[in-house]
PDB file of C-alpha atoms in Angstrom:
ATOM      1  CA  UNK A   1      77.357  97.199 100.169  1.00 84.00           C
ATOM      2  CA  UNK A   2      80.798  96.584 100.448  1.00 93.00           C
ATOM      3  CA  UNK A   3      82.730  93.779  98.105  1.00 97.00           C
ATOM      4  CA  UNK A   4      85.612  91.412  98.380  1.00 98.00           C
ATOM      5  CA  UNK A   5      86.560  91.443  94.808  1.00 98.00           C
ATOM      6  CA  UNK A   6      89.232  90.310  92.377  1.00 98.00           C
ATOM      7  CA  UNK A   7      90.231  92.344  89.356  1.00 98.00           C
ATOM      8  CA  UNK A   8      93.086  92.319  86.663  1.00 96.00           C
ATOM      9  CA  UNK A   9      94.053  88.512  88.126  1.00 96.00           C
ATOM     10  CA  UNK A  10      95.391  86.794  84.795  1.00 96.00           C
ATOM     11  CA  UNK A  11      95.910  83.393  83.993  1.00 97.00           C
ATOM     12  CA  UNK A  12      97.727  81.034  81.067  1.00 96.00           C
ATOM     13  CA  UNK A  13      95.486  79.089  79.213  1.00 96.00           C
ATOM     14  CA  UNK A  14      97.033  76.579  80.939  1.00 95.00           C
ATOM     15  CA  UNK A  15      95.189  78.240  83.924  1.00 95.00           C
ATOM     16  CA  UNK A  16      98.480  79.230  85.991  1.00 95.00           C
ATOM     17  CA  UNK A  17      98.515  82.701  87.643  1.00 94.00           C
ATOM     18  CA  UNK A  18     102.093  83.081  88.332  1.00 90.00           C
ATOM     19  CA  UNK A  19     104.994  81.280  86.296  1.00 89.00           C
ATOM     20  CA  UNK A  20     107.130  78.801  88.589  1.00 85.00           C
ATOM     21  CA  UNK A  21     110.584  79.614  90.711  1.00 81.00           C
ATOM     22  CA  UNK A  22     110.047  83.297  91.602  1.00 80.00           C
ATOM     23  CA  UNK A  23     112.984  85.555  92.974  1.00 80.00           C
ATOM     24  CA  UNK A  24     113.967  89.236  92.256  1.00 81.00           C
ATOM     25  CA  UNK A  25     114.647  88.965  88.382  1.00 83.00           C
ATOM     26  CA  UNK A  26     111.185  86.996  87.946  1.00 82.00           C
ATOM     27  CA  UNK A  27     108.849  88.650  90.378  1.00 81.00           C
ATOM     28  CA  UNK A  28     105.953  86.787  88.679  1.00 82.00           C
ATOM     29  CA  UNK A  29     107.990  83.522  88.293  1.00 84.00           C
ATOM     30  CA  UNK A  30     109.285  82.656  84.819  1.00 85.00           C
ATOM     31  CA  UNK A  31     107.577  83.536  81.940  1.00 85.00           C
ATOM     32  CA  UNK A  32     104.784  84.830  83.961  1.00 85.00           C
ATOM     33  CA  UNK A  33     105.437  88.777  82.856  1.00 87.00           C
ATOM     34  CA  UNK A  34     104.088  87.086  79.347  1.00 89.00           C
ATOM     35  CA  UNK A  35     100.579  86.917  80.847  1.00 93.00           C
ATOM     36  CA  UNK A  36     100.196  90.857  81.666  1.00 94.00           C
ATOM     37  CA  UNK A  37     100.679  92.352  77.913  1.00 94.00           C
ATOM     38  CA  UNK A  38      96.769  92.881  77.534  1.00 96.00           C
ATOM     39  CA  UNK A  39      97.223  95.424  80.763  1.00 96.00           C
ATOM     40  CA  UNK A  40     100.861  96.868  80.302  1.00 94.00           C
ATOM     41  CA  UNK A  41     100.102  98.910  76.844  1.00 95.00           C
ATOM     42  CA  UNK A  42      97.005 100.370  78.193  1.00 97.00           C
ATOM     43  CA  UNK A  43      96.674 104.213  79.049  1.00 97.00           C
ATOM     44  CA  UNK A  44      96.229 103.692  82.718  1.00 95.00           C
ATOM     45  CA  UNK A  45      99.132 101.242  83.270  1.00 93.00           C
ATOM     46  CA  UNK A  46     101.419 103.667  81.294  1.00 95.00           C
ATOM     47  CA  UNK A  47     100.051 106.610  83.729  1.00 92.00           C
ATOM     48  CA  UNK A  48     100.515 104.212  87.111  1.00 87.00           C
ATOM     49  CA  UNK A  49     104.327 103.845  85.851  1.00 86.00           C
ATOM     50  CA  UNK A  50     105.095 107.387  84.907  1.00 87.00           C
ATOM     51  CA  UNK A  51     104.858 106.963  80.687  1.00 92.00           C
ATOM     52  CA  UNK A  52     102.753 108.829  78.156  1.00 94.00           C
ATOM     53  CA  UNK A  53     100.376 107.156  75.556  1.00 95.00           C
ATOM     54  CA  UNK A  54      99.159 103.702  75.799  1.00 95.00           C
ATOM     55  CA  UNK A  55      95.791 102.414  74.065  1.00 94.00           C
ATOM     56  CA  UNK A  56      92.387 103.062  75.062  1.00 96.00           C
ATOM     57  CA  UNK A  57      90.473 100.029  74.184  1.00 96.00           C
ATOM     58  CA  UNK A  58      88.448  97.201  76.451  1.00 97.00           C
ATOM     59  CA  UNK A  59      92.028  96.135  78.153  1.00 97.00           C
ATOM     60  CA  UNK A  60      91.859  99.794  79.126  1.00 97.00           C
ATOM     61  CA  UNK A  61      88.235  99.546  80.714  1.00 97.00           C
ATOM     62  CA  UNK A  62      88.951  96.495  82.845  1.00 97.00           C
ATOM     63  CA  UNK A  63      92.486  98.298  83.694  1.00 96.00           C
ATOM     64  CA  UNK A  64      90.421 101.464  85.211  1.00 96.00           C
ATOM     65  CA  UNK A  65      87.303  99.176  86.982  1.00 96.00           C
ATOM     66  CA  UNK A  66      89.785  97.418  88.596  1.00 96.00           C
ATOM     67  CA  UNK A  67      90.644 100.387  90.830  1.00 95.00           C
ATOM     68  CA  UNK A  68      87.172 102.179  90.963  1.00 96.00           C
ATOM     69  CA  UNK A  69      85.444 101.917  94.242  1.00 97.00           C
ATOM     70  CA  UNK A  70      88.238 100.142  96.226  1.00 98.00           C
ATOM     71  CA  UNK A  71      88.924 101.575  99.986  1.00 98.00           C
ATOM     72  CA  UNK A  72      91.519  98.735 101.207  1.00 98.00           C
ATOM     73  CA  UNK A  73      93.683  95.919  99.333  1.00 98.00           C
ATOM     74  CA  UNK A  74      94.657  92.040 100.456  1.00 98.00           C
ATOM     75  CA  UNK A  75      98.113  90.747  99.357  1.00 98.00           C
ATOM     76  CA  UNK A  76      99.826  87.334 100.333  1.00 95.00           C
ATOM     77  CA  UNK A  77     103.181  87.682 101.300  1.00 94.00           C
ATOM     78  CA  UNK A  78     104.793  86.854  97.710  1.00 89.00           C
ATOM     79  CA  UNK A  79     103.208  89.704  96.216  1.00 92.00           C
ATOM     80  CA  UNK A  80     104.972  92.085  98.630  1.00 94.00           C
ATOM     81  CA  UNK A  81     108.456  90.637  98.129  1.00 89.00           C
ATOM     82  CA  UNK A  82     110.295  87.574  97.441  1.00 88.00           C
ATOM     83  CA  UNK A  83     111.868  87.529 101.063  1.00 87.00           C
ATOM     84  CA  UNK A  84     110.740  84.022 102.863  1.00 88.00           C
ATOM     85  CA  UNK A  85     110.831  83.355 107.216  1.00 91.00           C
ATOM     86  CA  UNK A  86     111.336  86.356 109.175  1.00 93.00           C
ATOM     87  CA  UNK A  87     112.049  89.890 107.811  1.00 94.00           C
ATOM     88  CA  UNK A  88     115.866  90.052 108.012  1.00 92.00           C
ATOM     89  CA  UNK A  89     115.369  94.051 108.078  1.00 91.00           C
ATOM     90  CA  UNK A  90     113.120  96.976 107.382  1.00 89.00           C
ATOM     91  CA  UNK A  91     114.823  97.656 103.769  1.00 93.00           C
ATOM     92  CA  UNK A  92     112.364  95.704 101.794  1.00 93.00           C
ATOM     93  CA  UNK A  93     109.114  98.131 100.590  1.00 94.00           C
ATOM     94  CA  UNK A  94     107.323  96.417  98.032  1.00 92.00           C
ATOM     95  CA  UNK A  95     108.227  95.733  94.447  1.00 90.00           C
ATOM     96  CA  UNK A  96     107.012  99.220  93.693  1.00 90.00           C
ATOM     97  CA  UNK A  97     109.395 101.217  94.991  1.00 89.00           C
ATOM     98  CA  UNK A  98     108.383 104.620  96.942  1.00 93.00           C
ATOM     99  CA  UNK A  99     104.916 104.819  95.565  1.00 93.00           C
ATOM    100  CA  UNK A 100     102.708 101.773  94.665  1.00 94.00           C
ATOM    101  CA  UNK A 101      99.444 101.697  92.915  1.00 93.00           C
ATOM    102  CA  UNK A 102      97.402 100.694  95.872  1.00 96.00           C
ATOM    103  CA  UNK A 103      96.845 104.307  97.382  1.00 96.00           C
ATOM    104  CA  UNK A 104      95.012 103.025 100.018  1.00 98.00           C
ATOM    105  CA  UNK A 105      95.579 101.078 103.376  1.00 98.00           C
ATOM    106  CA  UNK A 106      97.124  97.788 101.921  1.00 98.00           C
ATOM    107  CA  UNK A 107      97.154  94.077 104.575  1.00 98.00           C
ATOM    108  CA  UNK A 108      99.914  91.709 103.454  1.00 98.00           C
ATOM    109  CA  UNK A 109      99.708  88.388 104.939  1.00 98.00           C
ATOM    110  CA  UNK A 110     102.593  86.899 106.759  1.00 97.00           C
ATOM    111  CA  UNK A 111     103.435  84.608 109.495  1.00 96.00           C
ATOM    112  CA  UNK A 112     106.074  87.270 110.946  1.00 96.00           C
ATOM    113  CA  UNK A 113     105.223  90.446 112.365  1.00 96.00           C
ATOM    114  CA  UNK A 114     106.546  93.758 111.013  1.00 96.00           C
ATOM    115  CA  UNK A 115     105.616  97.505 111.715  1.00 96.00           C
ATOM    116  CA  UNK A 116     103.150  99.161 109.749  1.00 97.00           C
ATOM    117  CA  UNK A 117     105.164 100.955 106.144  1.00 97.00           C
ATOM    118  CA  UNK A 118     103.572 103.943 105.105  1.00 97.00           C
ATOM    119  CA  UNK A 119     104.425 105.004 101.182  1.00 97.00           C
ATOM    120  CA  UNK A 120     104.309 107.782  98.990  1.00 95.00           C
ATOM    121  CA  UNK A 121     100.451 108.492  97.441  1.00 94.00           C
ATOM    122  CA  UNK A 122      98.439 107.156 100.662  1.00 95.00           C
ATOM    123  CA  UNK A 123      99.601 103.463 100.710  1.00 97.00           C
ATOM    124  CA  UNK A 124     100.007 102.130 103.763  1.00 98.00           C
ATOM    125  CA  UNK A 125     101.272  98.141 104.264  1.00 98.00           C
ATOM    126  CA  UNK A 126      99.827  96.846 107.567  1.00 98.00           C
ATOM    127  CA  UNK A 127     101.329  92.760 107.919  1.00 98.00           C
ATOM    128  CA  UNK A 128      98.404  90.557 109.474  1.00 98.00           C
ATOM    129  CA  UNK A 129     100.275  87.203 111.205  1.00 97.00           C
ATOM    130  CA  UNK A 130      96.194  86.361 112.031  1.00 97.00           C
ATOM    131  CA  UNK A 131      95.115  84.667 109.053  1.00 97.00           C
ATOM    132  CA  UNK A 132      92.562  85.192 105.844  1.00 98.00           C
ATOM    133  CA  UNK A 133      90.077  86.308 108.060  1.00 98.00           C
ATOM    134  CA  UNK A 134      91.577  88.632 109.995  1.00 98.00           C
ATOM    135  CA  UNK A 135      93.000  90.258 107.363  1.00 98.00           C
ATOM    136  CA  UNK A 136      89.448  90.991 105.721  1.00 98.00           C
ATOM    137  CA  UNK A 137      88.451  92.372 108.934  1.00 98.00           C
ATOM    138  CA  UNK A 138      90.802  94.739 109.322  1.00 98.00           C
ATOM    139  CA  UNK A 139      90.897  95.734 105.659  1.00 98.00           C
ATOM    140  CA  UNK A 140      86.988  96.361 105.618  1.00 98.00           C
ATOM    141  CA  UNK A 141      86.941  98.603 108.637  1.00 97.00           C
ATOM    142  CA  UNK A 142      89.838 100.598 107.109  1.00 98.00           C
ATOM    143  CA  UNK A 143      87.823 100.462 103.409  1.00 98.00           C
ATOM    144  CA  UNK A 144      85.146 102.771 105.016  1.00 96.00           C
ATOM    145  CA  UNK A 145      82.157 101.081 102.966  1.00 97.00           C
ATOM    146  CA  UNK A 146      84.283 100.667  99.719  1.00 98.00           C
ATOM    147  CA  UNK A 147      85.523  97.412  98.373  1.00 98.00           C
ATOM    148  CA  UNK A 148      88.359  95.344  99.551  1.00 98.00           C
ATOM    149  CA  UNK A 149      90.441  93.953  96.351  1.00 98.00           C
ATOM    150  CA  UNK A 150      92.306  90.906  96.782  1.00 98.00           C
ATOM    151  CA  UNK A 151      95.286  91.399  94.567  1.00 95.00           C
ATOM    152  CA  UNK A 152      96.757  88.068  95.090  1.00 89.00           C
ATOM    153  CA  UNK A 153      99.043  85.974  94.387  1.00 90.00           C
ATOM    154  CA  UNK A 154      96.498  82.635  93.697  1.00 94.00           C
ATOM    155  CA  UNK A 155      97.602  80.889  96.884  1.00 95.00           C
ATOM    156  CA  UNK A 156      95.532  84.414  98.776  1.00 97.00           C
ATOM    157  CA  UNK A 157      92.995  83.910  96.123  1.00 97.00           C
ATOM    158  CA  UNK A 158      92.056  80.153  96.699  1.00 97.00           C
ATOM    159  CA  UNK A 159      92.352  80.960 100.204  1.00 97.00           C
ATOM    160  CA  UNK A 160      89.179  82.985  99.965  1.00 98.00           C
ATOM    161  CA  UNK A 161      87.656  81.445  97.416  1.00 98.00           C
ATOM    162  CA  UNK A 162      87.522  78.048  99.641  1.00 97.00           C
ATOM    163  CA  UNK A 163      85.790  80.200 102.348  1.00 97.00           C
ATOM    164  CA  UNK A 164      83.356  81.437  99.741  1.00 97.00           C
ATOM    165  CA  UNK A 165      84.452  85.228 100.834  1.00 98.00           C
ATOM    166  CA  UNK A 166      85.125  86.280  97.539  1.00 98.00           C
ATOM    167  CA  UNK A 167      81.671  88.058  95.394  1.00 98.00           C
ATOM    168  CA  UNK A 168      83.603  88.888  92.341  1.00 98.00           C
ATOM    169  CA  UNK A 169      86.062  87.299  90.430  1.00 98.00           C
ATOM    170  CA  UNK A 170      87.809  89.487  87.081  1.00 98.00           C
ATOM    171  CA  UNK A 171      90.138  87.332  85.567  1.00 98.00           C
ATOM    172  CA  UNK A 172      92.086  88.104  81.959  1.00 98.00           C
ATOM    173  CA  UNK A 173      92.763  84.497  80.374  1.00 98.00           C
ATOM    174  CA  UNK A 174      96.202  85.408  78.126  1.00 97.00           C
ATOM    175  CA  UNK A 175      97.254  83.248  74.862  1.00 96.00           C
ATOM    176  CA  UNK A 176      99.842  82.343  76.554  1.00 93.00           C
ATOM    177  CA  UNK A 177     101.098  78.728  77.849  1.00 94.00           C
ATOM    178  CA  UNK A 178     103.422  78.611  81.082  1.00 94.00           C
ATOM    179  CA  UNK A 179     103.935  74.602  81.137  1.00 92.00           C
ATOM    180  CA  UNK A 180     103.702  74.787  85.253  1.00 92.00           C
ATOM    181  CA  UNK A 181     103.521  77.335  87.972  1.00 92.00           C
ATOM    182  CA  UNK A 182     100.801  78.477  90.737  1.00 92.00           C
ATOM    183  CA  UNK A 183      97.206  76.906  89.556  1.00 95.00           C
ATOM    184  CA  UNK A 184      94.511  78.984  90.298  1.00 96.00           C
ATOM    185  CA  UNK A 185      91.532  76.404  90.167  1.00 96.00           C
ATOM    186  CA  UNK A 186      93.043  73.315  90.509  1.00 94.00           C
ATOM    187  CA  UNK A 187      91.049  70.745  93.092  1.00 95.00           C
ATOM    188  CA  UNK A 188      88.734  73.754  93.313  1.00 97.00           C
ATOM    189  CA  UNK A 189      84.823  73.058  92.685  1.00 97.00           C
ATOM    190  CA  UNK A 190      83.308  76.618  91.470  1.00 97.00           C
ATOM    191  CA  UNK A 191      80.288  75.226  91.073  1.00 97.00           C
ATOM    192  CA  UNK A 192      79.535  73.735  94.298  1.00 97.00           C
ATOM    193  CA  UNK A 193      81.486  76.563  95.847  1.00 97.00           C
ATOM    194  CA  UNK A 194      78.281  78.786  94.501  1.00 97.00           C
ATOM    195  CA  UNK A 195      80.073  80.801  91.610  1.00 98.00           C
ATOM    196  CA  UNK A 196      79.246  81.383  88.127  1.00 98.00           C
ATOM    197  CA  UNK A 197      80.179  83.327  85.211  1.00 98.00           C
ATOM    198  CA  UNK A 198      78.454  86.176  84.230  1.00 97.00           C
ATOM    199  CA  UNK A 199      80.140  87.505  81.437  1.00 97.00           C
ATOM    200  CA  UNK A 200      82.899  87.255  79.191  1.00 97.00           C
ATOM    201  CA  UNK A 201      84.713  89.935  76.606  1.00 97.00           C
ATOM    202  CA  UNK A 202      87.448  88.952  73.831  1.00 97.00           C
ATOM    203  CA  UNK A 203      90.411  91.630  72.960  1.00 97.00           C
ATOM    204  CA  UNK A 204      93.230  90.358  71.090  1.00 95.00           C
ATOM    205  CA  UNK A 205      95.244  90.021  74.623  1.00 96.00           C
ATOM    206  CA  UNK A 206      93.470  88.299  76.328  1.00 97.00           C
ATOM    207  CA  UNK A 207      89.821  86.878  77.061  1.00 98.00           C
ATOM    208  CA  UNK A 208      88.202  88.787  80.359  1.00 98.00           C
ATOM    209  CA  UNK A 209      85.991  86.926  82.540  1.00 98.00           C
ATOM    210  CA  UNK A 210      83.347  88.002  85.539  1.00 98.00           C
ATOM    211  CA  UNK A 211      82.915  85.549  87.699  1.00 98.00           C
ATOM    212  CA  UNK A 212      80.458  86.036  90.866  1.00 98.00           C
ATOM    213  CA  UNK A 213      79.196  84.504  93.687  1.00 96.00           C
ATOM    214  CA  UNK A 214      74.910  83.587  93.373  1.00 90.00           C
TER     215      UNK A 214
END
């Protein structure tokens, strides 16, 4: 049956996803590259951005599960670009230049409309102005029975999470402290929302959590 999961989402210990005042230089906000080092030196990040080597380890294992078995991805609007309000033009692709990771039929939320951008490798960004909901609608028919990934940014991933969409929940906790930015769980209640954790693995990058729905 098909999922609405979230994989490789990684927070401070100070439990922010993204690092405050985003823009082109800081596509993650400030600081908030620091929270990604447990994925960037593994062998499948290195092969997504064109290097050799990288390690094989448990970073490495989330790193590949987190694209096995996904048909269709969900992104808020900030994880497509830093351009706010209407799209000024069509120049803007993505942060990942001609061919992103997502392969697949990707729905970007936004309050503006914008023509459908197919990519390099099979991506294809569709922008849904219809909300959350319409968004996982559209991605799930696309996903042909596979999973829909919701690759963020946290204010996409509360979104669901409030509606109780989401099954499963991956996140990497990083050593690292960001101070202030996006909160993932804040004025969230897991608990009563029906999630647990189910299991948890330490590397020396990061601590990786499952969290799922019951």
């Amino acid at each position: 049956m098909s999922k609405l999961r979230v994989n490789a989402s990684t927070l401070s210990l100070d439990g922010f996803g993204a690092g405050p005042d985003q823009d082109l230089q800081n596509p993650l906000g400030v600081g908030g590259e620091d929270l990604h080092k447990w994925m960037t030196g593994t062998r499948t990040f290195h092969e997504m951005v064109g290097k050799d080597g990288g390690t094989t380890d448990v970073d490495d294992r989330f790193t590949i599960g987190s694209f096995h078995n996904v048909g269709a991805w969900i992104l808020g609007r900030n994880m497509f670009g830093p351009i706010r309000g209407e799209w000024p033009d069509e120049s803007w692709k993505g942060w990942w230049g001609d061919n992103p990771p997502y392969h697949v039929p990707t729905f970007v939320l936004t309050h503006h409309k914008r023509d459908p951008i197919a990519m390099e490798g099979g991506t294809v960004f569709h922008f849904v102005t219809g909300g959350i909901h319409a968004a996982l609608e559209q991605a799930k028919a696309a996903a042909g029975g596979k999973d829909v990934r919701v690759g963020g940014g946290v204010s996409t991933i509360r979104q669901y999470l409030q509606e109780k969409l989401i099954d499963e929940l991956h996140l990497a906790v990083s050593p690292v402290l960001l101070g202030r930015g996006e909160s993932l769980f804040a004025g969230l209640d897991m608990l009563k929302l029906g999630y647990q954790c189910t299991e948890q693995v330490a590397t020396a990058l990061a601590t990786h959590v499952t969290i799922k729905r019951v």
